[in-house]
Amino acid sequence: MITVVGGGLVGLATALRLADRGHEVTLQDPAPASGATHHAGGMLAPVAEVVYRQEALFPLMLRSAELYPGLLEVVGRHTDLPTGHRTEGTLVVAADRADATHLAELTDYQAQHSMTAERLPLRQARSLEPALSPQLAGAVHIPGDHQVNPRMFAVALLDALENLGVRVVRERAEELPAGQVILANGLGAAALHPGLQLRPVYGDILRLGVPEHLQPLLTRVVRGFVEDRPVYLIPRTDGTLAIGATSREDDRPVPRTGAVHDLLRDATRLVPGIEECDFLEATTGARPGTPDDLPYLGRVNEHLIVSTGYFRHGILLTALAADVAVHLVEGTDPGIDLAACDPHRHTAHQE
């Protein structure tokens, strides 16, 4: 018996992969899909989401993007529900000349790490996405960066788990269950394994309805820099649009007025049609960050595997997390160096 503690996307996908391979699996979470997954953007963007001086993350991000089609195929074998997966790619745009310099430097950095990001004339970018402002100062196309809708994906995964006969225990884990355990409950993992150092990093996300006369406002994810502030706009398969990119550590788990204002202002600068959309929702989620912003992913002892600390990349790294967990359970080689993700690395520093 394997118990996966945590019903976010990482836990759900991990339980699915194990059950699909014939393991007897229990998933334990008081409210599956209600944590960071509920508030996530869902971009599968190993190129657009590169972070300077975080080179240890790059192979993990790229590997997970490679694994996603296989994960989606497994999901599709066990449920007919949609995942919101879209493959149109991503445009990254710059609002002014200084932003264009930032974008050019980022594109060069991506190229240095063998990532594909194609500079586009603004006219060509607007032919791909006519709703873009004509006043932009630069554009880059990243065809390989895709997306899922995390809420849809979570519902599909839960349905697939039910169809596979996975037992779902809707209770909080107060202690580690007996047997083989995979700890994938985000920030809650620290309470069950005190060696983990996790902190909440809050992100605000808005959901807009696109009026019928503007459909589709966008067909690709549009990421942008506006006076050096990042913003992203994500068109969903259900006709809505998500806007986000804030990241704060102020222990305020509710949407901040200033953050909502900034996101709407910056999104409208890039796509003026935002002003005609319906405002549906503003929510805030807490992502689990580690001291070095790299995940905790690996075996702690013969009974426990840790899979948490995915910070801003939890949706993207879900496929990798699930794949590695299967290899660790079955004692096979995951085919990727996980030294940077050692769950013990910060425990040693404390001692």
mmCIF file of C-alpha atoms in Angstrom:
data_model
loop_
_atom_site.group_PDB
_atom_site.id
_atom_site.type_symbol
_atom_site.label_atom_id
_atom_site.label_comp_id
_atom_site.label_asym_id
_atom_site.label_seq_id
_atom_site.Cartn_x
_atom_site.Cartn_y
_atom_site.Cartn_z
ATOM 1 C CA MET A 1 0.000 0.000 0.000
ATOM 2 C CA ILE A 2 1.270 3.455 -0.948
ATOM 3 C CA THR A 3 -0.210 6.582 0.626
ATOM 4 C CA VAL A 4 0.141 9.883 -1.204
ATOM 5 C CA VAL A 5 -0.390 12.729 1.274
ATOM 6 C CA GLY A 6 -1.557 15.824 -0.587
ATOM 7 C CA GLY A 7 -4.269 16.384 -3.173
ATOM 8 C CA GLY A 8 -2.795 19.191 -5.219
ATOM 9 C CA LEU A 9 -1.768 18.561 -8.809
ATOM 10 C CA VAL A 10 1.540 16.956 -7.758
ATOM 11 C CA GLY A 11 -0.150 14.528 -5.378
ATOM 12 C CA LEU A 12 -2.988 13.736 -7.765
ATOM 13 C CA ALA A 13 -0.654 13.057 -10.690
ATOM 14 C CA THR A 14 1.659 10.979 -8.509
ATOM 15 C CA ALA A 15 -1.242 8.837 -7.296
ATOM 16 C CA LEU A 16 -2.446 8.435 -10.874
ATOM 17 C CA ARG A 17 0.900 7.308 -12.250
ATOM 18 C CA LEU A 18 1.328 4.778 -9.438
ATOM 19 C CA ALA A 19 -2.212 3.422 -9.733
ATOM 20 C CA ASP A 20 -1.884 3.187 -13.513
ATOM 21 C CA ARG A 21 1.148 0.935 -12.961
ATOM 22 C CA GLY A 22 -0.849 -1.382 -10.736
ATOM 23 C CA HIS A 23 0.117 -0.166 -7.266
ATOM 24 C CA GLU A 24 -2.495 -0.020 -4.529
ATOM 25 C CA VAL A 25 -2.766 3.674 -3.698
ATOM 26 C CA THR A 26 -4.534 5.823 -1.118
ATOM 27 C CA LEU A 27 -4.677 9.604 -1.508
ATOM 28 C CA GLN A 28 -5.110 11.608 1.696
ATOM 29 C CA ASP A 29 -6.154 15.261 1.705
ATOM 30 C CA PRO A 30 -8.996 17.042 3.520
ATOM 31 C CA ALA A 31 -9.950 19.023 0.410
ATOM 32 C CA PRO A 32 -8.223 17.889 -2.794
ATOM 33 C CA ALA A 33 -7.420 20.560 -5.393
ATOM 34 C CA SER A 34 -8.252 23.440 -3.035
ATOM 35 C CA GLY A 35 -4.732 24.707 -2.266
ATOM 36 C CA ALA A 36 -2.162 26.295 -4.574
ATOM 37 C CA THR A 37 -3.568 24.273 -7.501
ATOM 38 C CA HIS A 38 -6.867 26.183 -7.302
ATOM 39 C CA HIS A 39 -5.075 29.514 -7.754
ATOM 40 C CA ALA A 40 -2.382 28.498 -10.255
ATOM 41 C CA GLY A 41 -1.823 29.856 -13.738
ATOM 42 C CA GLY A 42 -1.043 26.480 -15.279
ATOM 43 C CA MET A 43 1.656 27.493 -17.731
ATOM 44 C CA LEU A 44 3.962 24.724 -18.908
ATOM 45 C CA ALA A 45 6.704 27.218 -19.660
ATOM 46 C CA PRO A 46 10.233 25.896 -19.136
ATOM 47 C CA VAL A 47 11.617 28.604 -21.427
ATOM 48 C CA ALA A 48 9.548 31.662 -20.494
ATOM 49 C CA GLU A 49 9.884 30.931 -16.767
ATOM 50 C CA VAL A 50 13.680 30.767 -16.582
ATOM 51 C CA VAL A 51 15.065 32.624 -13.585
ATOM 52 C CA TYR A 52 18.558 34.122 -13.586
ATOM 53 C CA ARG A 53 21.080 32.193 -11.468
ATOM 54 C CA GLN A 54 18.668 29.268 -11.060
ATOM 55 C CA GLU A 55 20.448 27.024 -13.562
ATOM 56 C CA ALA A 56 19.860 23.938 -11.401
ATOM 57 C CA LEU A 57 16.143 24.285 -12.166
ATOM 58 C CA PHE A 58 16.467 24.342 -15.947
ATOM 59 C CA PRO A 59 16.983 20.594 -16.581
ATOM 60 C CA LEU A 60 14.117 19.806 -14.213
ATOM 61 C CA MET A 61 11.775 22.192 -16.016
ATOM 62 C CA LEU A 62 12.748 20.983 -19.480
ATOM 63 C CA ARG A 63 12.509 17.326 -18.487
ATOM 64 C CA SER A 64 9.056 17.837 -16.983
ATOM 65 C CA ALA A 65 7.843 19.532 -20.172
ATOM 66 C CA GLU A 66 9.056 16.476 -22.110
ATOM 67 C CA LEU A 67 7.156 14.178 -19.728
ATOM 68 C CA TYR A 68 3.852 16.079 -19.888
ATOM 69 C CA PRO A 69 2.486 14.438 -23.058
ATOM 70 C CA GLY A 70 2.918 11.038 -21.427
ATOM 71 C CA LEU A 71 1.164 12.179 -18.261
ATOM 72 C CA LEU A 72 -1.719 13.595 -20.275
ATOM 73 C CA GLU A 73 -1.954 10.346 -22.221
ATOM 74 C CA VAL A 74 -2.283 8.382 -18.971
ATOM 75 C CA VAL A 75 -4.982 10.785 -17.760
ATOM 76 C CA GLY A 76 -6.840 10.365 -21.042
ATOM 77 C CA ARG A 77 -6.875 6.580 -20.646
ATOM 78 C CA HIS A 78 -8.842 6.826 -17.406
ATOM 79 C CA THR A 79 -11.173 9.816 -17.873
ATOM 80 C CA ASP A 80 -12.924 11.698 -20.649
ATOM 81 C CA LEU A 81 -12.881 14.979 -18.720
ATOM 82 C CA PRO A 82 -10.901 17.893 -20.207
ATOM 83 C CA THR A 83 -7.569 19.126 -18.845
ATOM 84 C CA GLY A 84 -7.539 22.510 -20.559
ATOM 85 C CA HIS A 85 -4.322 21.561 -22.346
ATOM 86 C CA ARG A 86 -3.383 24.036 -25.080
ATOM 87 C CA THR A 87 -0.339 23.992 -27.352
ATOM 88 C CA GLU A 88 -0.543 27.289 -29.243
ATOM 89 C CA GLY A 89 2.628 28.569 -27.584
ATOM 90 C CA THR A 90 3.540 31.772 -25.775
ATOM 91 C CA LEU A 91 4.262 35.342 -26.805
ATOM 92 C CA VAL A 92 6.458 37.463 -24.543
ATOM 93 C CA VAL A 93 6.133 41.200 -25.150
ATOM 94 C CA ALA A 94 7.675 44.427 -23.918
ATOM 95 C CA ALA A 95 5.675 47.552 -23.141
ATOM 96 C CA ASP A 96 8.427 50.176 -23.626
ATOM 97 C CA ARG A 97 12.038 50.525 -24.741
ATOM 98 C CA ALA A 98 13.508 49.612 -21.356
ATOM 99 C CA ASP A 99 11.284 46.537 -21.228
ATOM 100 C CA ALA A 100 12.457 45.628 -24.730
ATOM 101 C CA THR A 101 16.068 45.717 -23.488
ATOM 102 C CA HIS A 102 15.093 43.407 -20.624
ATOM 103 C CA LEU A 103 13.345 41.067 -23.057
ATOM 104 C CA ALA A 104 16.355 41.005 -25.405
ATOM 105 C CA GLU A 105 18.695 40.170 -22.518
ATOM 106 C CA LEU A 106 16.371 37.400 -21.364
ATOM 107 C CA THR A 107 16.160 35.987 -24.897
ATOM 108 C CA ASP A 108 19.965 35.933 -25.129
ATOM 109 C CA TYR A 109 20.159 34.168 -21.768
ATOM 110 C CA GLN A 110 17.651 31.564 -22.934
ATOM 111 C CA ALA A 111 19.648 31.003 -26.121
ATOM 112 C CA GLN A 112 22.828 30.491 -24.067
ATOM 113 C CA HIS A 113 21.039 27.603 -22.389
ATOM 114 C CA SER A 114 19.877 26.075 -25.699
ATOM 115 C CA MET A 115 16.268 27.214 -25.311
ATOM 116 C CA THR A 116 14.176 28.252 -28.308
ATOM 117 C CA ALA A 117 12.767 31.784 -28.215
ATOM 118 C CA GLU A 118 12.212 33.541 -31.559
ATOM 119 C CA ARG A 119 12.342 37.327 -31.844
ATOM 120 C CA LEU A 120 9.380 38.640 -33.849
ATOM 121 C CA PRO A 121 8.651 41.981 -35.493
ATOM 122 C CA LEU A 122 5.720 43.573 -33.703
ATOM 123 C CA ARG A 123 3.639 43.422 -36.882
ATOM 124 C CA GLN A 124 4.081 39.648 -36.989
ATOM 125 C CA ALA A 125 3.239 39.312 -33.293
ATOM 126 C CA ARG A 126 0.031 41.280 -33.872
ATOM 127 C CA SER A 127 -0.844 39.080 -36.823
ATOM 128 C CA LEU A 128 -0.698 36.130 -34.411
ATOM 129 C CA GLU A 129 -2.610 38.014 -31.683
ATOM 130 C CA PRO A 130 -4.509 41.001 -33.138
ATOM 131 C CA ALA A 131 -5.647 42.128 -29.666
ATOM 132 C CA LEU A 132 -2.101 43.141 -28.725
ATOM 133 C CA SER A 133 -1.509 46.855 -28.333
ATOM 134 C CA PRO A 134 0.149 48.513 -31.357
ATOM 135 C CA GLN A 135 2.300 50.522 -28.913
ATOM 136 C CA LEU A 136 4.462 47.608 -27.755
ATOM 137 C CA ALA A 137 8.253 47.779 -28.070
ATOM 138 C CA GLY A 138 9.245 44.152 -28.625
ATOM 139 C CA ALA A 139 8.004 40.585 -28.953
ATOM 140 C CA VAL A 140 9.326 37.028 -28.721
ATOM 141 C CA HIS A 141 7.565 33.781 -29.677
ATOM 142 C CA ILE A 142 8.134 30.604 -27.654
ATOM 143 C CA PRO A 143 6.287 27.862 -29.539
ATOM 144 C CA GLY A 144 7.151 25.068 -27.095
ATOM 145 C CA ASP A 145 5.617 26.648 -23.983
ATOM 146 C CA HIS A 146 2.102 25.274 -23.451
ATOM 147 C CA GLN A 147 -0.537 25.327 -20.700
ATOM 148 C CA VAL A 148 -3.131 23.347 -18.772
ATOM 149 C CA ASN A 149 -6.091 24.649 -16.788
ATOM 150 C CA PRO A 150 -5.172 23.565 -13.226
ATOM 151 C CA ARG A 151 -8.761 23.449 -11.967
ATOM 152 C CA MET A 152 -9.954 21.382 -14.930
ATOM 153 C CA PHE A 153 -6.867 19.191 -14.742
ATOM 154 C CA ALA A 154 -7.412 18.495 -11.038
ATOM 155 C CA VAL A 155 -11.042 17.494 -11.619
ATOM 156 C CA ALA A 156 -9.960 15.189 -14.452
ATOM 157 C CA LEU A 157 -7.270 13.625 -12.262
ATOM 158 C CA LEU A 158 -9.733 13.018 -9.427
ATOM 159 C CA ASP A 159 -12.118 11.344 -11.852
ATOM 160 C CA ALA A 160 -9.295 9.200 -13.233
ATOM 161 C CA LEU A 161 -8.303 8.166 -9.702
ATOM 162 C CA GLU A 162 -11.887 7.173 -8.938
ATOM 163 C CA ASN A 163 -12.038 5.129 -12.138
ATOM 164 C CA LEU A 164 -8.795 3.399 -11.151
ATOM 165 C CA GLY A 165 -10.170 2.514 -7.718
ATOM 166 C CA VAL A 166 -7.853 4.775 -5.733
ATOM 167 C CA ARG A 167 -9.132 5.332 -2.193
ATOM 168 C CA VAL A 168 -9.406 9.041 -1.350
ATOM 169 C CA VAL A 169 -9.356 9.851 2.371
ATOM 170 C CA ARG A 170 -10.641 13.391 2.907
ATOM 171 C CA GLU A 171 -8.923 13.947 6.230
ATOM 172 C CA ARG A 172 -5.838 15.883 7.276
ATOM 173 C CA ALA A 173 -2.790 13.728 7.941
ATOM 174 C CA GLU A 174 -1.807 14.485 11.537
ATOM 175 C CA GLU A 175 1.059 12.002 11.381
ATOM 176 C CA LEU A 176 2.753 9.917 8.743
ATOM 177 C CA PRO A 177 0.639 6.892 7.759
ATOM 178 C CA ALA A 178 2.090 3.409 7.963
ATOM 179 C CA GLY A 179 3.765 1.851 4.952
ATOM 180 C CA GLN A 180 5.206 3.644 1.943
ATOM 181 C CA VAL A 181 4.375 7.362 2.018
ATOM 182 C CA ILE A 182 4.847 10.118 -0.540
ATOM 183 C CA LEU A 183 4.644 13.506 1.126
ATOM 184 C CA ALA A 184 3.247 15.902 -1.488
ATOM 185 C CA ASN A 185 1.114 18.258 0.589
ATOM 186 C CA GLY A 186 2.917 21.518 -0.127
ATOM 187 C CA LEU A 187 3.446 23.734 2.904
ATOM 188 C CA GLY A 188 1.877 21.102 5.165
ATOM 189 C CA ALA A 189 4.794 18.740 4.575
ATOM 190 C CA ALA A 190 6.971 20.576 7.111
ATOM 191 C CA ALA A 191 4.628 19.596 9.958
ATOM 192 C CA LEU A 192 5.001 15.909 9.093
ATOM 193 C CA HIS A 193 8.733 16.022 8.382
ATOM 194 C CA PRO A 194 10.303 18.854 10.412
ATOM 195 C CA GLY A 195 13.602 18.830 8.504
ATOM 196 C CA LEU A 196 11.901 20.625 5.608
ATOM 197 C CA GLN A 197 12.161 24.416 5.495
ATOM 198 C CA LEU A 198 9.102 25.753 3.673
ATOM 199 C CA ARG A 199 7.679 29.256 3.486
ATOM 200 C CA PRO A 200 4.458 30.561 1.883
ATOM 201 C CA VAL A 201 4.918 32.702 -1.223
ATOM 202 C CA TYR A 202 1.607 34.308 -2.153
ATOM 203 C CA GLY A 203 0.416 34.947 -5.679
ATOM 204 C CA ASP A 204 -2.697 36.822 -6.779
ATOM 205 C CA ILE A 205 -4.615 35.684 -9.850
ATOM 206 C CA LEU A 206 -7.607 37.245 -11.585
ATOM 207 C CA ARG A 207 -10.228 35.537 -13.707
ATOM 208 C CA LEU A 208 -12.059 37.471 -16.406
ATOM 209 C CA GLY A 209 -14.914 36.544 -18.686
ATOM 210 C CA VAL A 210 -14.403 37.443 -22.339
ATOM 211 C CA PRO A 211 -17.615 38.795 -23.932
ATOM 212 C CA GLU A 212 -18.869 36.884 -26.947
ATOM 213 C CA HIS A 213 -18.130 39.728 -29.364
ATOM 214 C CA LEU A 214 -14.436 39.629 -28.334
ATOM 215 C CA GLN A 215 -14.023 35.839 -28.460
ATOM 216 C CA PRO A 216 -11.314 34.776 -28.743
ATOM 217 C CA LEU A 217 -9.504 37.768 -27.263
ATOM 218 C CA LEU A 218 -6.276 35.746 -27.219
ATOM 219 C CA THR A 219 -5.354 32.290 -28.468
ATOM 220 C CA ARG A 220 -1.866 32.105 -26.891
ATOM 221 C CA VAL A 221 -0.471 32.848 -23.495
ATOM 222 C CA VAL A 222 0.847 36.417 -23.493
ATOM 223 C CA ARG A 223 3.541 37.224 -20.983
ATOM 224 C CA GLY A 224 4.925 40.705 -20.717
ATOM 225 C CA PHE A 225 7.079 43.256 -18.959
ATOM 226 C CA VAL A 226 5.486 46.590 -18.141
ATOM 227 C CA GLU A 227 7.961 49.041 -16.611
ATOM 228 C CA ASP A 228 9.895 45.941 -15.532
ATOM 229 C CA ARG A 229 6.868 44.375 -13.816
ATOM 230 C CA PRO A 230 5.961 40.877 -15.064
ATOM 231 C CA VAL A 231 2.392 40.043 -16.035
ATOM 232 C CA TYR A 232 0.800 37.122 -17.854
ATOM 233 C CA LEU A 233 -2.525 36.603 -19.598
ATOM 234 C CA ILE A 234 -3.761 33.040 -20.089
ATOM 235 C CA PRO A 235 -6.685 32.270 -22.415
ATOM 236 C CA ARG A 236 -8.622 29.242 -21.204
ATOM 237 C CA THR A 237 -10.545 26.694 -23.229
ATOM 238 C CA ASP A 238 -13.713 27.682 -21.306
ATOM 239 C CA GLY A 239 -13.645 31.235 -22.720
ATOM 240 C CA THR A 240 -12.217 32.864 -19.589
ATOM 241 C CA LEU A 241 -8.912 34.663 -19.194
ATOM 242 C CA ALA A 242 -6.539 34.409 -16.228
ATOM 243 C CA ILE A 243 -4.190 37.257 -15.279
ATOM 244 C CA GLY A 244 -1.380 36.977 -12.783
ATOM 245 C CA ALA A 245 2.309 37.230 -11.914
ATOM 246 C CA THR A 246 2.428 38.756 -8.444
ATOM 247 C CA SER A 247 4.747 37.168 -5.900
ATOM 248 C CA ARG A 248 4.838 38.358 -2.302
ATOM 249 C CA GLU A 249 5.859 37.141 1.136
ATOM 250 C CA ASP A 250 3.783 39.384 3.375
ATOM 251 C CA ASP A 251 1.671 36.716 5.145
ATOM 252 C CA ARG A 252 -1.530 38.202 3.725
ATOM 253 C CA PRO A 253 -3.431 35.275 2.159
ATOM 254 C CA VAL A 254 -6.075 37.412 0.444
ATOM 255 C CA PRO A 255 -6.018 39.439 -2.793
ATOM 256 C CA ARG A 256 -4.493 42.867 -2.239
ATOM 257 C CA THR A 257 -6.236 45.844 -3.802
ATOM 258 C CA GLY A 258 -2.942 47.207 -5.094
ATOM 259 C CA ALA A 259 -2.041 43.893 -6.687
ATOM 260 C CA VAL A 260 -5.422 43.632 -8.438
ATOM 261 C CA HIS A 261 -5.045 47.198 -9.691
ATOM 262 C CA ASP A 262 -1.498 46.605 -10.937
ATOM 263 C CA LEU A 263 -2.403 43.404 -12.750
ATOM 264 C CA LEU A 264 -5.386 44.978 -14.523
ATOM 265 C CA ARG A 265 -3.432 48.113 -15.435
ATOM 266 C CA ASP A 266 -0.471 46.189 -16.835
ATOM 267 C CA ALA A 267 -2.615 43.629 -18.650
ATOM 268 C CA THR A 268 -4.632 46.429 -20.265
ATOM 269 C CA ARG A 269 -1.386 48.094 -21.380
ATOM 270 C CA LEU A 270 -0.554 44.951 -23.341
ATOM 271 C CA VAL A 271 -4.083 43.986 -24.454
ATOM 272 C CA PRO A 272 -6.448 47.001 -24.373
ATOM 273 C CA GLY A 273 -9.525 44.797 -24.868
ATOM 274 C CA ILE A 274 -9.133 43.697 -21.221
ATOM 275 C CA GLU A 275 -11.174 46.784 -20.298
ATOM 276 C CA GLU A 276 -14.247 45.270 -21.962
ATOM 277 C CA CYS A 277 -14.029 41.938 -20.129
ATOM 278 C CA ASP A 278 -16.141 40.824 -17.177
ATOM 279 C CA PHE A 279 -14.409 40.697 -13.805
ATOM 280 C CA LEU A 280 -15.235 37.279 -12.335
ATOM 281 C CA GLU A 281 -12.816 36.562 -9.519
ATOM 282 C CA ALA A 282 -9.666 37.518 -7.632
ATOM 283 C CA THR A 283 -7.997 34.858 -5.483
ATOM 284 C CA THR A 284 -4.685 34.311 -3.721
ATOM 285 C CA GLY A 285 -2.751 31.086 -3.304
ATOM 286 C CA ALA A 286 0.269 30.197 -1.177
ATOM 287 C CA ARG A 287 3.053 28.333 -2.945
ATOM 288 C CA PRO A 288 5.658 26.355 -0.964
ATOM 289 C CA GLY A 289 9.101 27.921 -1.268
ATOM 290 C CA THR A 290 12.400 26.526 0.034
ATOM 291 C CA PRO A 291 15.498 28.537 1.087
ATOM 292 C CA ASP A 292 17.082 28.101 -2.367
ATOM 293 C CA ASP A 293 13.756 27.951 -4.273
ATOM 294 C CA LEU A 294 14.523 24.433 -5.513
ATOM 295 C CA PRO A 295 12.159 21.531 -4.786
ATOM 296 C CA TYR A 296 12.484 18.867 -2.147
ATOM 297 C CA LEU A 297 12.248 15.690 -4.209
ATOM 298 C CA GLY A 298 13.765 12.413 -3.139
ATOM 299 C CA ARG A 299 13.717 9.493 -0.766
ATOM 300 C CA VAL A 300 14.221 10.316 2.925
ATOM 301 C CA ASN A 301 14.198 6.731 4.222
ATOM 302 C CA GLU A 302 12.802 3.352 3.258
ATOM 303 C CA HIS A 303 9.267 4.465 4.161
ATOM 304 C CA LEU A 304 9.196 8.111 3.054
ATOM 305 C CA ILE A 305 9.541 10.020 -0.213
ATOM 306 C CA VAL A 306 9.278 13.823 -0.133
ATOM 307 C CA SER A 307 7.842 15.778 -3.081
ATOM 308 C CA THR A 308 7.193 19.442 -2.252
ATOM 309 C CA GLY A 309 8.717 22.934 -2.382
ATOM 310 C CA TYR A 310 7.919 23.502 -6.051
ATOM 311 C CA PHE A 311 7.457 27.267 -5.524
ATOM 312 C CA ARG A 312 6.340 29.029 -8.743
ATOM 313 C CA HIS A 313 6.806 25.930 -10.919
ATOM 314 C CA GLY A 314 4.447 23.428 -9.303
ATOM 315 C CA ILE A 315 2.194 22.897 -12.325
ATOM 316 C CA LEU A 316 5.092 22.602 -14.761
ATOM 317 C CA LEU A 317 7.047 20.246 -12.489
ATOM 318 C CA THR A 318 4.044 18.008 -11.794
ATOM 319 C CA ALA A 319 4.941 15.566 -14.577
ATOM 320 C CA LEU A 320 8.522 15.255 -13.312
ATOM 321 C CA ALA A 321 7.388 14.878 -9.695
ATOM 322 C CA ALA A 322 5.014 12.040 -10.595
ATOM 323 C CA ASP A 323 7.564 10.286 -12.805
ATOM 324 C CA VAL A 324 10.343 10.484 -10.204
ATOM 325 C CA ALA A 325 8.024 9.179 -7.484
ATOM 326 C CA VAL A 326 7.253 6.106 -9.592
ATOM 327 C CA HIS A 327 10.965 5.429 -10.099
ATOM 328 C CA LEU A 328 11.721 5.897 -6.393
ATOM 329 C CA VAL A 329 8.900 3.540 -5.375
ATOM 330 C CA GLU A 330 9.968 0.913 -7.899
ATOM 331 C CA GLY A 331 13.696 1.350 -7.259
ATOM 332 C CA THR A 332 14.588 2.315 -10.823
ATOM 333 C CA ASP A 333 16.693 5.126 -12.250
ATOM 334 C CA PRO A 334 14.687 8.338 -12.862
ATOM 335 C CA GLY A 335 17.170 9.338 -15.539
ATOM 336 C CA ILE A 336 17.867 12.800 -14.124
ATOM 337 C CA ASP A 337 20.251 14.132 -11.494
ATOM 338 C CA LEU A 338 18.240 15.042 -8.393
ATOM 339 C CA ALA A 339 21.166 16.107 -6.190
ATOM 340 C CA ALA A 340 19.954 19.727 -6.144
ATOM 341 C CA CYS A 341 16.570 18.523 -4.811
ATOM 342 C CA ASP A 342 17.923 16.521 -1.849
ATOM 343 C CA PRO A 343 15.314 16.751 0.951
ATOM 344 C CA HIS A 344 18.137 16.618 3.534
ATOM 345 C CA ARG A 345 20.132 19.574 2.190
ATOM 346 C CA HIS A 346 18.864 22.196 4.631
ATOM 347 C CA THR A 347 18.704 19.860 7.623
ATOM 348 C CA ALA A 348 22.485 19.560 7.475
ATOM 349 C CA HIS A 349 22.824 23.346 7.633
ATOM 350 C CA GLN A 350 20.739 23.466 10.805
ATOM 351 C CA GLU A 351 22.902 20.992 12.673
#
